[in-house]
Steps between C-alpha positions, in 0.01 A plus 500: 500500500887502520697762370651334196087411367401841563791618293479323230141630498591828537774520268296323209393796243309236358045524686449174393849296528475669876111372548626097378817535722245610807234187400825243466604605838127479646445885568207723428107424576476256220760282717389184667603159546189376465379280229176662318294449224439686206229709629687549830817609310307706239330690839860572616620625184240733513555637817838551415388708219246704688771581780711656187759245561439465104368795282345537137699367254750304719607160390433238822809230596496222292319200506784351671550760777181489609466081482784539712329785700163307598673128462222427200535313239548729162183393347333650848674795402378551149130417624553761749615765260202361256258586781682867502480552115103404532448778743728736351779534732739388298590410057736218441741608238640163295876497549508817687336451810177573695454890552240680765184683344323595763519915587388609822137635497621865616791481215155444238353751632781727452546369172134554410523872585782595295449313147362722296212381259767500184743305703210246551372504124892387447487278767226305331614540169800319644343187588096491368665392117669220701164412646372502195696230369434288787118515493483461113641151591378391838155673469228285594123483323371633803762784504427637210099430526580772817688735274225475283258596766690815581478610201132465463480665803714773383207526190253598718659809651713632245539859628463425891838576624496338852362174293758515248792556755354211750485274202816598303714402831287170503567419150869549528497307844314242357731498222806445752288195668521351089851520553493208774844641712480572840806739497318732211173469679679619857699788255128630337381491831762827561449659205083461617625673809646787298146571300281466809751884612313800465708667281395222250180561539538850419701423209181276360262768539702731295600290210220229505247671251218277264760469181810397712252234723386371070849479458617283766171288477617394147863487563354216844331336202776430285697362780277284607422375111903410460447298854236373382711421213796346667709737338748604800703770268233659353345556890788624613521792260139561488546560902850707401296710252215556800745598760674757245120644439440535847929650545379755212184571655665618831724700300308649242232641765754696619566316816826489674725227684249497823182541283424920568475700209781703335498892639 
């Protein structure tokens, strides 16, 4: 690299204006001269991203940049990044840019251990409404013959704890699969990750008693009757209202940010 390149690199405050520069110039291991497809520039992308040359959250070059980068045509590029989105590497922001999702499995499980069981209750109350929506609209007969079925199930183990908590995670994964979005599928799939910890587990066993399990059983059912519905509004706050039960149950049992009882 000659002095004046790796100065202007160096001097550019700017992560990304300072990763386009280096793909314009043909530097870093994305780089080649090479003409590829869109699987074989996809592939490259992401080994770019698991060698950290991009992190969570950055924005990649644009569309031009890397055309430039891999001599591809631009629609090669956007099938590439397509394939990326799919497998939740990357989100494609309209008029902003394409951005990297994908966190390092040791960062997860870093993440996993410190989020309390309130900051995850938030979490989903964050996003499940939003889901809601979604699956009220795109829900499929056969979706919501499966919700059904879970809540049968539920029905015949009403008290069981270990059933309830097996099939309360599959309704409200199932319920995510209504929503028909890979990104919110691949996002769930975290917050899963988060419920499967132990202190979750030990947070269940001390609030999950038979009137709360009644309660969330009919709270599932009204849900899945505004689906059923097609009324995306009325899901949404029928999920807001069960995530503020579930917030108050935490709470009200006395439990504190990481799930151990007050002293």
């Amino acid at each position: 690299m000659n002095n004046y390149l790796f100065g202007l690199i160096y001097c550019t405050n700017n992560r990304e204006a300072a990763t386009i520069v280096s793909y314009e110039m043909g530097i870093g291991s994305v780089g080649t001269t090479t003409r590829a497809g869109s699987t074989g520039i996809a592939n490259a992308i992401r080994e770019d991203i698991k060698a950290k040359n991009f992190v969570h959250n950055d924005r990649l070059p644009p569309e031009r940049a890397l055309a430039e980068r891999f001599d591809a045509a631009r629609g090669t590029i956007r099938e590439a990044l397509k394939r990326l989105e799919e497998s939740g590497w990357v989100v494609r922001r309209a008029g902003s840019g394409t951005y990297v999702t994908h966190v390092d499995p040791v960062e997860v499980d870093s993440i996993i251990e410190a989020t309390s069981p309130i900051e995850m209750i938030d979490t989903r109350r964050a996003l499940e409404p939003e889901i809601g929506r979604h699956a009220a609209v795109k829900a499929t007969k056969l979706d919501i013959q499966r919700l059904e079925e879970i809540l049968t199930a539920f029905e015949q183990g009403p008290t069981d704890q270990k059933i309830f908590s097996a099939l309360d995670e599959k309704f409200h994964t199932t319920l995510v699969d209504c929503a028909k979005n890979a990104l919110m599928s691949w996002i769930y799939k975290q917050v899963n990750e988060v419920r499967a910890h132990d202190q979750w587990s030990v947070v269940k066993a001390k609030t999950l008693n038979t009137k709360t399990i009644a309660m969330y059983h009919a709270q599932h059912r009204q849900i899945v009757e505004a689906i059923k519905s097609r009324d995306p509004e009325k899901t949404a706050e029928l999920i807001t209202t069960h995530l503020r039960t579930a917030r108050a149950t935490l709470v009200g049992d006395g439990l504190d940010m990481r799930g151990r009882e007050f002293t």
